[in-house]
mmCIF file of C-alpha atoms in Angstrom:
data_model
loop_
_atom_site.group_PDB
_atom_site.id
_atom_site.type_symbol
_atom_site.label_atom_id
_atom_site.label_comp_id
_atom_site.label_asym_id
_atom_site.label_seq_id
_atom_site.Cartn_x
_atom_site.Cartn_y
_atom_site.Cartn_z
ATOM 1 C CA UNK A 213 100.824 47.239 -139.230
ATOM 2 C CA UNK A 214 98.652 49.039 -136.754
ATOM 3 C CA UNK A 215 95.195 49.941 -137.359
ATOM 4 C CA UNK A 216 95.897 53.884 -137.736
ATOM 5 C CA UNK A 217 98.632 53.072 -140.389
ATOM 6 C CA UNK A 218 96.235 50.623 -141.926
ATOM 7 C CA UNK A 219 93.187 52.917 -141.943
ATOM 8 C CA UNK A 220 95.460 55.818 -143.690
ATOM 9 C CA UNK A 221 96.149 53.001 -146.114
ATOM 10 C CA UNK A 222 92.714 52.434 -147.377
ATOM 11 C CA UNK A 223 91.844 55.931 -147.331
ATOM 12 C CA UNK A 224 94.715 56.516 -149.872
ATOM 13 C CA UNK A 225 93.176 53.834 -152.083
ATOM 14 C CA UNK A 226 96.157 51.066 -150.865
ATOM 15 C CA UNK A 227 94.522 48.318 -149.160
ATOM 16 C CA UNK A 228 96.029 45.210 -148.460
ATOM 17 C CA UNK A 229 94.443 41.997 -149.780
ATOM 18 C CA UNK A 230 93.864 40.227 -146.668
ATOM 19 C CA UNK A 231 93.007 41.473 -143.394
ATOM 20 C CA UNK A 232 92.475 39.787 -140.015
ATOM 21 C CA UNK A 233 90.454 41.032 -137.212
ATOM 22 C CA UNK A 234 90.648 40.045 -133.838
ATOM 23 C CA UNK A 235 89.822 40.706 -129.974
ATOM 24 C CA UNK A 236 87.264 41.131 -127.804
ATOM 25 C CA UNK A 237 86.024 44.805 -128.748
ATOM 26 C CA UNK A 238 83.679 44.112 -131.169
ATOM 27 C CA UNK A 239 82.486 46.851 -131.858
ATOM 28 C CA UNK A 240 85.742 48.503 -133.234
ATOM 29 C CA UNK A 241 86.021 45.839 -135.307
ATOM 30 C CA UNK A 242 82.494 46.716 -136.728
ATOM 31 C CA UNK A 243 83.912 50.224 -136.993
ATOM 32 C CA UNK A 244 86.839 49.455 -139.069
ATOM 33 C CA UNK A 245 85.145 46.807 -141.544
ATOM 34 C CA UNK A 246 82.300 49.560 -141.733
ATOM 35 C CA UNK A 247 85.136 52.334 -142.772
ATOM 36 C CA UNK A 248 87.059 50.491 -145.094
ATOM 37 C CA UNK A 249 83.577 49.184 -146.836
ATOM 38 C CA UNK A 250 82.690 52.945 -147.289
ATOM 39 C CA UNK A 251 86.047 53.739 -148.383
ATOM 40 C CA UNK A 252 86.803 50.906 -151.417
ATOM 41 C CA UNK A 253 83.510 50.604 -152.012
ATOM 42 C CA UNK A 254 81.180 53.177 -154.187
ATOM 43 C CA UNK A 255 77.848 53.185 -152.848
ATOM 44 C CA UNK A 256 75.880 52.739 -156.378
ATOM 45 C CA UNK A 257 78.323 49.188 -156.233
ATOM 46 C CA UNK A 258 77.382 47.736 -152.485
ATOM 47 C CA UNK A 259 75.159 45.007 -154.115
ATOM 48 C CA UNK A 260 77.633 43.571 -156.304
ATOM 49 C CA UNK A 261 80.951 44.434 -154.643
ATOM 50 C CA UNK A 262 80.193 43.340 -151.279
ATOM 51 C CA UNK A 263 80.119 39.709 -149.955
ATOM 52 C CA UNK A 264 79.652 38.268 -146.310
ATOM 53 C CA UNK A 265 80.505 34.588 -145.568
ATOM 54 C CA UNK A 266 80.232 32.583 -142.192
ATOM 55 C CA UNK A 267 82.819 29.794 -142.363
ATOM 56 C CA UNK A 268 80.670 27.772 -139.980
ATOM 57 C CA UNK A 269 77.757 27.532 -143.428
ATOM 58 C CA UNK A 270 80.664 28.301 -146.181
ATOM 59 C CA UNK A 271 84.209 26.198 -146.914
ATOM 60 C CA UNK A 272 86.662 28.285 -146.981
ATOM 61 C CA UNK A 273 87.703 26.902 -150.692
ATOM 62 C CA UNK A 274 84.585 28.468 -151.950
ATOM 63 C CA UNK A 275 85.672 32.456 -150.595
ATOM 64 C CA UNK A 276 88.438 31.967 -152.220
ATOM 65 C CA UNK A 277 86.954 31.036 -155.348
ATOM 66 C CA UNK A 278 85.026 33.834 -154.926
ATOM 67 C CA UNK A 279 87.864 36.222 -154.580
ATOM 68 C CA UNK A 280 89.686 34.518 -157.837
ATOM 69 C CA UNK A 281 86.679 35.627 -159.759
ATOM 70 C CA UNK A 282 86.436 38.552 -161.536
ATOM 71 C CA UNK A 283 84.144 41.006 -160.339
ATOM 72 C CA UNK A 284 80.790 41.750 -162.473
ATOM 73 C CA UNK A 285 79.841 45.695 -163.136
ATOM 74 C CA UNK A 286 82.339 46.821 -160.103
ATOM 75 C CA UNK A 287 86.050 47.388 -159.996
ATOM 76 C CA UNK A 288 86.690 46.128 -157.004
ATOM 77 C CA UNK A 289 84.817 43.417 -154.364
ATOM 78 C CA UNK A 290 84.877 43.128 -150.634
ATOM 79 C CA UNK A 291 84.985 39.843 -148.781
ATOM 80 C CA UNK A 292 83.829 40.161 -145.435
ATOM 81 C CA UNK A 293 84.334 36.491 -143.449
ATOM 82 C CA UNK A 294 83.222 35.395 -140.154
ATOM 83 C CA UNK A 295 85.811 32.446 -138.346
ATOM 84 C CA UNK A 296 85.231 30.690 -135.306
ATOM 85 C CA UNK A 297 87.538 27.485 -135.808
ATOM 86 C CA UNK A 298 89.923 28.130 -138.604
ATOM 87 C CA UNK A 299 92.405 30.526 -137.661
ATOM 88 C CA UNK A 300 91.396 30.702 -133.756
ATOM 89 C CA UNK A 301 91.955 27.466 -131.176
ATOM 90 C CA UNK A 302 87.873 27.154 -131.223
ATOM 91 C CA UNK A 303 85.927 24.048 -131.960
ATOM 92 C CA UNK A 304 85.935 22.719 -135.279
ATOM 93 C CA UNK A 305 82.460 22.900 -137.331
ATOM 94 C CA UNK A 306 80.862 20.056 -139.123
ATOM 95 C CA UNK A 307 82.289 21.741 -142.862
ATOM 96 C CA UNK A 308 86.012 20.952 -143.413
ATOM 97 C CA UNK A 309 87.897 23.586 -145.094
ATOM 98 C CA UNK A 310 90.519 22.756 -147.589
ATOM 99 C CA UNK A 311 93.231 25.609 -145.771
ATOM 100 C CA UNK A 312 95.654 24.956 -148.482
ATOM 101 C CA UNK A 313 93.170 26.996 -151.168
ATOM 102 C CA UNK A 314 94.153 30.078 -149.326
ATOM 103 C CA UNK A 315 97.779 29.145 -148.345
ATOM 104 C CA UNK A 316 98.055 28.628 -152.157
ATOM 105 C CA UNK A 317 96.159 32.309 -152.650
ATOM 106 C CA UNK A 318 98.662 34.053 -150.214
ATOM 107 C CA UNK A 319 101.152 33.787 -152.920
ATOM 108 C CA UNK A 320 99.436 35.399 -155.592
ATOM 109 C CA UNK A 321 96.154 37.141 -154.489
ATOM 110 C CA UNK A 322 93.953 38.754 -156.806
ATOM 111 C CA UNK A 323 94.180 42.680 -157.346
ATOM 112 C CA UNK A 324 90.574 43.008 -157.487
ATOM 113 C CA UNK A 325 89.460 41.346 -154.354
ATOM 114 C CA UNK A 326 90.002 42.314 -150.487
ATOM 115 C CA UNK A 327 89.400 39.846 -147.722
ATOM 116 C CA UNK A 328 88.251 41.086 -144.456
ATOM 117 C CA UNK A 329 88.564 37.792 -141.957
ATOM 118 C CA UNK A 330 86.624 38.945 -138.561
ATOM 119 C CA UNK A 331 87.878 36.023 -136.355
ATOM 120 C CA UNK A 332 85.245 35.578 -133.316
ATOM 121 C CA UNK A 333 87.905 35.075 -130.724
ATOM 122 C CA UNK A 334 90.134 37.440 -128.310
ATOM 123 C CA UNK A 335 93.361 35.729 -130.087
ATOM 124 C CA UNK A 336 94.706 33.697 -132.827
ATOM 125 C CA UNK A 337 95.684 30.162 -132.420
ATOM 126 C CA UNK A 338 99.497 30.648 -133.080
ATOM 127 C CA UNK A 339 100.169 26.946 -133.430
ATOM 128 C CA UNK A 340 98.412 27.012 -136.644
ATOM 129 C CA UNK A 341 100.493 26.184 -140.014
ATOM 130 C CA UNK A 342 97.742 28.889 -141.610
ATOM 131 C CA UNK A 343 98.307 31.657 -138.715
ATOM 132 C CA UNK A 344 101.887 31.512 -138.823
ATOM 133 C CA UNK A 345 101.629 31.933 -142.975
ATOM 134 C CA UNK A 346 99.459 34.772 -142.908
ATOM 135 C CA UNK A 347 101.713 36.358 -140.121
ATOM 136 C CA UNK A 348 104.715 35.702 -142.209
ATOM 137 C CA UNK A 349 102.921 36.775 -145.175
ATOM 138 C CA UNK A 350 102.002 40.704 -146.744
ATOM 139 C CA UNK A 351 98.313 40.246 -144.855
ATOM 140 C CA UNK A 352 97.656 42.987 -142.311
ATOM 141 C CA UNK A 353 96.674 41.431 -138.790
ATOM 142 C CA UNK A 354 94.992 43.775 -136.447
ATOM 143 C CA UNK A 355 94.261 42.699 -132.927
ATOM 144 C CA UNK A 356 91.445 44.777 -131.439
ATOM 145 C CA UNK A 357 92.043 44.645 -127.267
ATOM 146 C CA UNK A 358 90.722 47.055 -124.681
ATOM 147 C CA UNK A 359 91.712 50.751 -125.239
ATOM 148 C CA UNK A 360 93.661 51.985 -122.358
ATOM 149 C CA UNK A 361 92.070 54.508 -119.697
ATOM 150 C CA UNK A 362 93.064 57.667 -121.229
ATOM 151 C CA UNK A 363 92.348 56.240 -125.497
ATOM 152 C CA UNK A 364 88.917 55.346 -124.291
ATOM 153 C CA UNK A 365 88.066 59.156 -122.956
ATOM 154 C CA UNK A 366 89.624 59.914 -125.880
ATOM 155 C CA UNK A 367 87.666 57.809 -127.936
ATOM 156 C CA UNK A 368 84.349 58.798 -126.744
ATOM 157 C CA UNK A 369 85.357 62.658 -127.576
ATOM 158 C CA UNK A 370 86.092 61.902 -131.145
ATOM 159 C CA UNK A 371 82.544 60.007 -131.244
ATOM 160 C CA UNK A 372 81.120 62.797 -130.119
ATOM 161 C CA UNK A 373 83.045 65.078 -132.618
ATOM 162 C CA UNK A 374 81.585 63.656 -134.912
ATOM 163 C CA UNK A 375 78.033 63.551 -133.923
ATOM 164 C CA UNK A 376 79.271 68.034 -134.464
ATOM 165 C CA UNK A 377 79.253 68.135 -130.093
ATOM 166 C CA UNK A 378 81.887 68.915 -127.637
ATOM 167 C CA UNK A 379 82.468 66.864 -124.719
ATOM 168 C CA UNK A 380 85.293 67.700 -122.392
ATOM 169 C CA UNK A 381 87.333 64.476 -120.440
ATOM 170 C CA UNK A 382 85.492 65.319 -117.224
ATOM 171 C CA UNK A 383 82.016 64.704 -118.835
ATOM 172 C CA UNK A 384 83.879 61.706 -120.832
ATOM 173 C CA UNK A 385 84.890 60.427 -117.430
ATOM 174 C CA UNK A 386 81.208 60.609 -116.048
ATOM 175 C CA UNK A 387 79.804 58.436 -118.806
ATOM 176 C CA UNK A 388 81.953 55.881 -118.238
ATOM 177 C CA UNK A 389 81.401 55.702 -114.423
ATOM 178 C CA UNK A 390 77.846 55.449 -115.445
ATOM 179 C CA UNK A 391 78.025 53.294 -119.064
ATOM 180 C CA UNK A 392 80.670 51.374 -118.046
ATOM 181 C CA UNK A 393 83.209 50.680 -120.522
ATOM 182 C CA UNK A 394 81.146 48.884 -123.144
ATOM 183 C CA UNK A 395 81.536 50.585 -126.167
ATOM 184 C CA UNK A 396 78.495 49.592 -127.781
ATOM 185 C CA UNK A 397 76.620 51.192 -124.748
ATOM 186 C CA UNK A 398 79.316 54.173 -124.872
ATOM 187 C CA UNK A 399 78.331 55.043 -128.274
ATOM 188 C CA UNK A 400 74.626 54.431 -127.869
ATOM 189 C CA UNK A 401 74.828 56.782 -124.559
ATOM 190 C CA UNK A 402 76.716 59.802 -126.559
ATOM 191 C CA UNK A 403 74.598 59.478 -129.113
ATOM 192 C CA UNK A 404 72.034 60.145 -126.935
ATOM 193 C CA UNK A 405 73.660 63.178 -124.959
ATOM 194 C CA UNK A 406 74.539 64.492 -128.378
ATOM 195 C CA UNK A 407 71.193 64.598 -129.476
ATOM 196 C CA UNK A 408 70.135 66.010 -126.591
ATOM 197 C CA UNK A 409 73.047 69.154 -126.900
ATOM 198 C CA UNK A 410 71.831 69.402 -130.107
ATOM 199 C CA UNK A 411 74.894 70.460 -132.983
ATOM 200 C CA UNK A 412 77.809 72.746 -131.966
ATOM 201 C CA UNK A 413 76.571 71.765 -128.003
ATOM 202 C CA UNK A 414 78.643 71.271 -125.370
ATOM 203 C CA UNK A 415 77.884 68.032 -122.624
ATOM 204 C CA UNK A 416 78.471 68.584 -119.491
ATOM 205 C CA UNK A 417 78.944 66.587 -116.258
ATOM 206 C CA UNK A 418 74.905 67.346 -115.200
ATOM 207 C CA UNK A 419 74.092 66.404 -118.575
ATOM 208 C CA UNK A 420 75.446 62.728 -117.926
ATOM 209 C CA UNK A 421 73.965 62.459 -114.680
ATOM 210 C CA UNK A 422 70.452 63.341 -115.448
ATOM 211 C CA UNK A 423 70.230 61.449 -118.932
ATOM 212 C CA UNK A 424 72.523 58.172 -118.474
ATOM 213 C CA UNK A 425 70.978 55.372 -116.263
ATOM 214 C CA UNK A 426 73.465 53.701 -113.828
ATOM 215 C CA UNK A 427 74.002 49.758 -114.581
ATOM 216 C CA UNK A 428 73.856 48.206 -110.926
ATOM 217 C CA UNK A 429 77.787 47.502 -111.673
ATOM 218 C CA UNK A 430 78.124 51.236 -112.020
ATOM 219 C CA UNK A 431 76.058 51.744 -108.972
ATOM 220 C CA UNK A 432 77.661 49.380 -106.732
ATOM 221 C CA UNK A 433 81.448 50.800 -107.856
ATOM 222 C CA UNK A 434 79.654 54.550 -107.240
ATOM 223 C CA UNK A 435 79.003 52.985 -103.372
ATOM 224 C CA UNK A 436 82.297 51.598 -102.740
ATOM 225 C CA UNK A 437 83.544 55.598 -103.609
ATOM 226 C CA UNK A 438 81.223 57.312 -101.654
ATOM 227 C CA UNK A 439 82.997 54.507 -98.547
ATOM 228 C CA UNK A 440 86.329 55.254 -99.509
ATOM 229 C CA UNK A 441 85.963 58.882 -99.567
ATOM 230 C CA UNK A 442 84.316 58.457 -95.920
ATOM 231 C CA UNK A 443 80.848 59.524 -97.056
ATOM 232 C CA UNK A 444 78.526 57.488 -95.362
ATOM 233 C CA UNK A 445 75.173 59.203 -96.297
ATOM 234 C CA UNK A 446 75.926 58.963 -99.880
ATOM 235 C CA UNK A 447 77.293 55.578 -99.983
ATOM 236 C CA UNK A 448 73.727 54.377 -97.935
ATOM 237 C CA UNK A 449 71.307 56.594 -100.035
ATOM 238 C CA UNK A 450 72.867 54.540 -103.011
ATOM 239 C CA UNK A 451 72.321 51.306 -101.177
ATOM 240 C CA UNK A 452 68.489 52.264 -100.698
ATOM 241 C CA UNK A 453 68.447 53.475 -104.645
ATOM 242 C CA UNK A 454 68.925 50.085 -105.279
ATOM 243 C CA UNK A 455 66.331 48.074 -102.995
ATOM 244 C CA UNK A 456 64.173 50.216 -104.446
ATOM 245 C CA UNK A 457 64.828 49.019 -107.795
ATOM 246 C CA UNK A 458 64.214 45.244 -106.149
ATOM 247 C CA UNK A 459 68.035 44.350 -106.268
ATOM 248 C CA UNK A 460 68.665 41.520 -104.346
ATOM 249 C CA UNK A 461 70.952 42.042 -101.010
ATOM 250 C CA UNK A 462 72.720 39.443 -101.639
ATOM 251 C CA UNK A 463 73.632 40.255 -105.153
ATOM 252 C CA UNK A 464 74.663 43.803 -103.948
ATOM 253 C CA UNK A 465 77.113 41.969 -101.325
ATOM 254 C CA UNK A 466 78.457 39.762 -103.985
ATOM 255 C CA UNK A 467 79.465 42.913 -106.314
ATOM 256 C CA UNK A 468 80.310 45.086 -103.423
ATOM 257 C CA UNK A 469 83.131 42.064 -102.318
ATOM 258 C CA UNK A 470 83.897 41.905 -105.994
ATOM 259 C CA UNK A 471 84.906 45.341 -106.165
ATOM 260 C CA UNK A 472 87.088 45.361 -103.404
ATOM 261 C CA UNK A 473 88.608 42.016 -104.566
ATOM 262 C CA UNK A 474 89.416 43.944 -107.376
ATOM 263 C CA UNK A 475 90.935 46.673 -105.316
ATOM 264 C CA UNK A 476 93.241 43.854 -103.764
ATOM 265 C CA UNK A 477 94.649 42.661 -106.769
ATOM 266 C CA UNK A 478 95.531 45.508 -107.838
ATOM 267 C CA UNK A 479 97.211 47.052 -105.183
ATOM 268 C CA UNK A 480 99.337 43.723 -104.866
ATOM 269 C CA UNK A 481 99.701 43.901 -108.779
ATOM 270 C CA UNK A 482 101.077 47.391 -108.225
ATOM 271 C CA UNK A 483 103.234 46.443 -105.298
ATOM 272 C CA UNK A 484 104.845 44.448 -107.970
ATOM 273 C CA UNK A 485 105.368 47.120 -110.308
ATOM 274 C CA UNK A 486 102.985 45.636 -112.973
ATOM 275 C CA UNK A 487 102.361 48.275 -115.894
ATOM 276 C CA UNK A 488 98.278 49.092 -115.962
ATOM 277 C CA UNK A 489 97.673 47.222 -119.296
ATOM 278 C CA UNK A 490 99.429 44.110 -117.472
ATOM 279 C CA UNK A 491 97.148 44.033 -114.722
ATOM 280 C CA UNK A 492 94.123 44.312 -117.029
ATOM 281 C CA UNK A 493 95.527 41.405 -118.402
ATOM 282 C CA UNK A 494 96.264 39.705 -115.825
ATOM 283 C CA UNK A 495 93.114 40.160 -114.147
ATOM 284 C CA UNK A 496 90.937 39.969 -117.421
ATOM 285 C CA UNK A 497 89.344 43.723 -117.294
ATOM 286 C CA UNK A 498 89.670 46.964 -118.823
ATOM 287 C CA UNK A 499 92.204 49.026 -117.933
ATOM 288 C CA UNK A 500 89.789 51.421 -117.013
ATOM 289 C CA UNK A 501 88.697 49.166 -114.682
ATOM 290 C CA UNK A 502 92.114 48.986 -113.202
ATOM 291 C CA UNK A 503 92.751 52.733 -112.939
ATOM 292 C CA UNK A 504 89.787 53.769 -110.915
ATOM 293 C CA UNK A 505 90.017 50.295 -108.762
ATOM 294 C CA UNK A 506 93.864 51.934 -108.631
ATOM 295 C CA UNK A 507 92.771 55.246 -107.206
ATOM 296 C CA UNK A 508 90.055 53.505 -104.748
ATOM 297 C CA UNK A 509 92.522 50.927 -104.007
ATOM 298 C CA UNK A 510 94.951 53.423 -102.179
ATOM 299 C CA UNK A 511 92.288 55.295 -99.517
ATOM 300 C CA UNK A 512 93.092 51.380 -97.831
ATOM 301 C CA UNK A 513 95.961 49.469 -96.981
ATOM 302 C CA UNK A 514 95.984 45.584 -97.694
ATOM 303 C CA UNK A 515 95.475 44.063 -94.452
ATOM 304 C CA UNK A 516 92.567 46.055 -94.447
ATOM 305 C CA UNK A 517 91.189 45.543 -97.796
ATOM 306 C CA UNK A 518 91.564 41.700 -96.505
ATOM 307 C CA UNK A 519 89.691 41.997 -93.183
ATOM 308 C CA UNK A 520 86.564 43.488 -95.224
ATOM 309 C CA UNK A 521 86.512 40.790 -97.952
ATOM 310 C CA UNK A 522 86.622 38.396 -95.328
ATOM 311 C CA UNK A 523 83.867 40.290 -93.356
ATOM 312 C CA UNK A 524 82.156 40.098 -96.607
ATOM 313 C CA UNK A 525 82.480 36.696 -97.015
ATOM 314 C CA UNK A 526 80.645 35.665 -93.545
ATOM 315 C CA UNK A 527 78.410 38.464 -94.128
ATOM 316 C CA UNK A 528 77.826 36.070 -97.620
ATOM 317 C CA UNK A 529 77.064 33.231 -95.035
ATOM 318 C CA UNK A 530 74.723 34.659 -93.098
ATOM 319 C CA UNK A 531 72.458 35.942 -95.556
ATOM 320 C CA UNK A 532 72.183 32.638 -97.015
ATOM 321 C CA UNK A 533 71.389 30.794 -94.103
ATOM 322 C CA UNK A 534 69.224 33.135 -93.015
ATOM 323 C CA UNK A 535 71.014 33.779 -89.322
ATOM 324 C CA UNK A 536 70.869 37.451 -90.458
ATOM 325 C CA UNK A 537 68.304 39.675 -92.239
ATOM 326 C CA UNK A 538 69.647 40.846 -95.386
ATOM 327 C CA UNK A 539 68.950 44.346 -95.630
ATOM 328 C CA UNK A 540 69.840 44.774 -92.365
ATOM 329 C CA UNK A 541 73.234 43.027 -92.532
ATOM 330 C CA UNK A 542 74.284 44.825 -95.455
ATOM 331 C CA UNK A 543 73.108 48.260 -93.528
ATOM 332 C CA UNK A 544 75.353 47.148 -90.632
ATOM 333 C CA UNK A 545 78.343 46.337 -92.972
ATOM 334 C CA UNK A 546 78.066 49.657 -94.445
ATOM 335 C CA UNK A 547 77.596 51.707 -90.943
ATOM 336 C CA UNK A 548 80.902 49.979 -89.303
ATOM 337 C CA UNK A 549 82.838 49.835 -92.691
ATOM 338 C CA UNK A 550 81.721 54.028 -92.918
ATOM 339 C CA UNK A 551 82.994 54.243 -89.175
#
């Protein structure tokens, strides 16, 4: 089951009894346990119908104890559960957890309980007896990963939908370059736009540029642009932006090398005819990552994405050993890589 079918699921009052969470976006898994809370749950029954348990504090025995017993004053209870070692490969915690107490529940779970597991690890361990049951079994298992380039613009326009504002892809596009693709930050940032636009108001491009603060990530990836598109000015009055908020040289050098790395691999990756989500696997980054590294990647051919990383890298040298100074050895890499 995917996590629209299982969404329109609770929402028509069907949950399943078990559910496990997983992946690295965090936040989405916050989302979902947040919406189906508010959607079995009354809110005059929160106190008694909702539980959390860590299963680094709590055995697992005693959850599902917890879920065998019938609810007090509520029709229904919610088990949210945190896992860092029982269904994941991570290290085991000083409580042992009888596993067989919810193996045996599998086969006949209660009709008044719902367990939300939120494992704290980008995958399951699938050499686990328990895994394999509950994947074999009626529970719904929802892997959260990185949304692809085009869901997360999408993504961020529904969020701001709801926050009653409009915000076109350009604008979503913007926010990203300056956000980055951290959806916590995302959300934080629209909030903020949207607030600013006010209801039924429209964010624009300007909007993002005066109100969202670049990360030095962002500004470093909005440098290596400004180079590819043979803008020298820009690309140098971005480089100054950033001495003057005391960023180290050297720390600029590493992330500007890091970019074009990126640019590398993908570009071979591509030469290869590797999909976009496989080369953010691959590579361990979003795919939005990938796509604009993708459309940087192709203002330069390989051997000379190769010559500046390894320009880069006695550039590195230098610097350290102090043969060059540092501002003025980044300047100089920036002048001849603009030329």
């Amino acid at each position: 089951m995917d996590l629209k079918t299982a969404s329109k699921e609770i929402k028509n009052n069907n949950p399943a009894a078990i559910y496990v969470c997983y992946g690295n976006e965090k936040y989405r898994i916050r989302e979902f346990i947040d919406f189906a809370t508010s959607q079995l749950i009354e809110p005059e029954h929160k106190d008694f119908a909702l539980a959390q348990y860590d299963l680094a504090e709590t055995p697992l025995e005693t959850v599902i104890e917890e879920a065998e017993e019938i609810p007090f004053m509520v029709p229904r209870k919610v088990m949210i559960v945190r896992d860092s070692s029982v269904l994941t490969a991570g290290k085991d915690t000083k409580i042992e957890h009888r596993i067989d107490s919810l193996l045996r529940y599998m086969e006949h779970p209660a009709e008044y309980s719902i367990i939300i597991f939120w494992v704290q690890g980008e995958k399951l361990d699938e050499r686990k007896k328990i895994v394999k049951a509950l994947k074999s079994s009626s529970a719904c298992i929802l892997p959260f990963q990185p949304m692809g380039a085009d869901e997360l613009l999408q993504w961020l326009i529904r969020h701001a939908k709801k926050l009653e504002c409009e915000c076109s892809t350009t604008a979503a596009e913007a926010l990203v370059q300056s956000a980055g693709t951290g959806l916590g930050i995302l959300a934080a940032e629209m909030d903020k736009l949207c607030l600013h636009a006010g209801k039924g108001g429209v964010i624009t491009v300007e909007d993002v540029q005066h109100l969202v603060a670049r990360s030095t990530e962002q500004n470093v990836f909005a440098l290596v642009e400004q180079i590819a598109a043979v803008r020298l000015e820009q690309a140098l009055t971005i480089f100054y932006d950033l001495l003057k908020q005391r960023e180290e040289p050297i720390k600029i050098a590493a992330l500007i090398a890091r970019q074009f790395r990126i640019m590398l691999q993908v570009k071979e990756l591509a030469g290869q005819n590797y999909s976009q989500q496989q080369m953010a696997s691959q590579l361990s980054l979003h795919p939005y990552v990938v796509k604009l590294a993708g459309e940087q990647a192709r203002k330069f051919d390989s051997q000379k994405l190769r010559s500046i990383l390894a320009h880069l890298g006695r550039l590195d040298y230098q610097m350290k050993t102090g043969a060059i100074d540092k501002v003025l050895g980044l300047e100089m890499f920036l002048l001849r890589l603009g030329a």
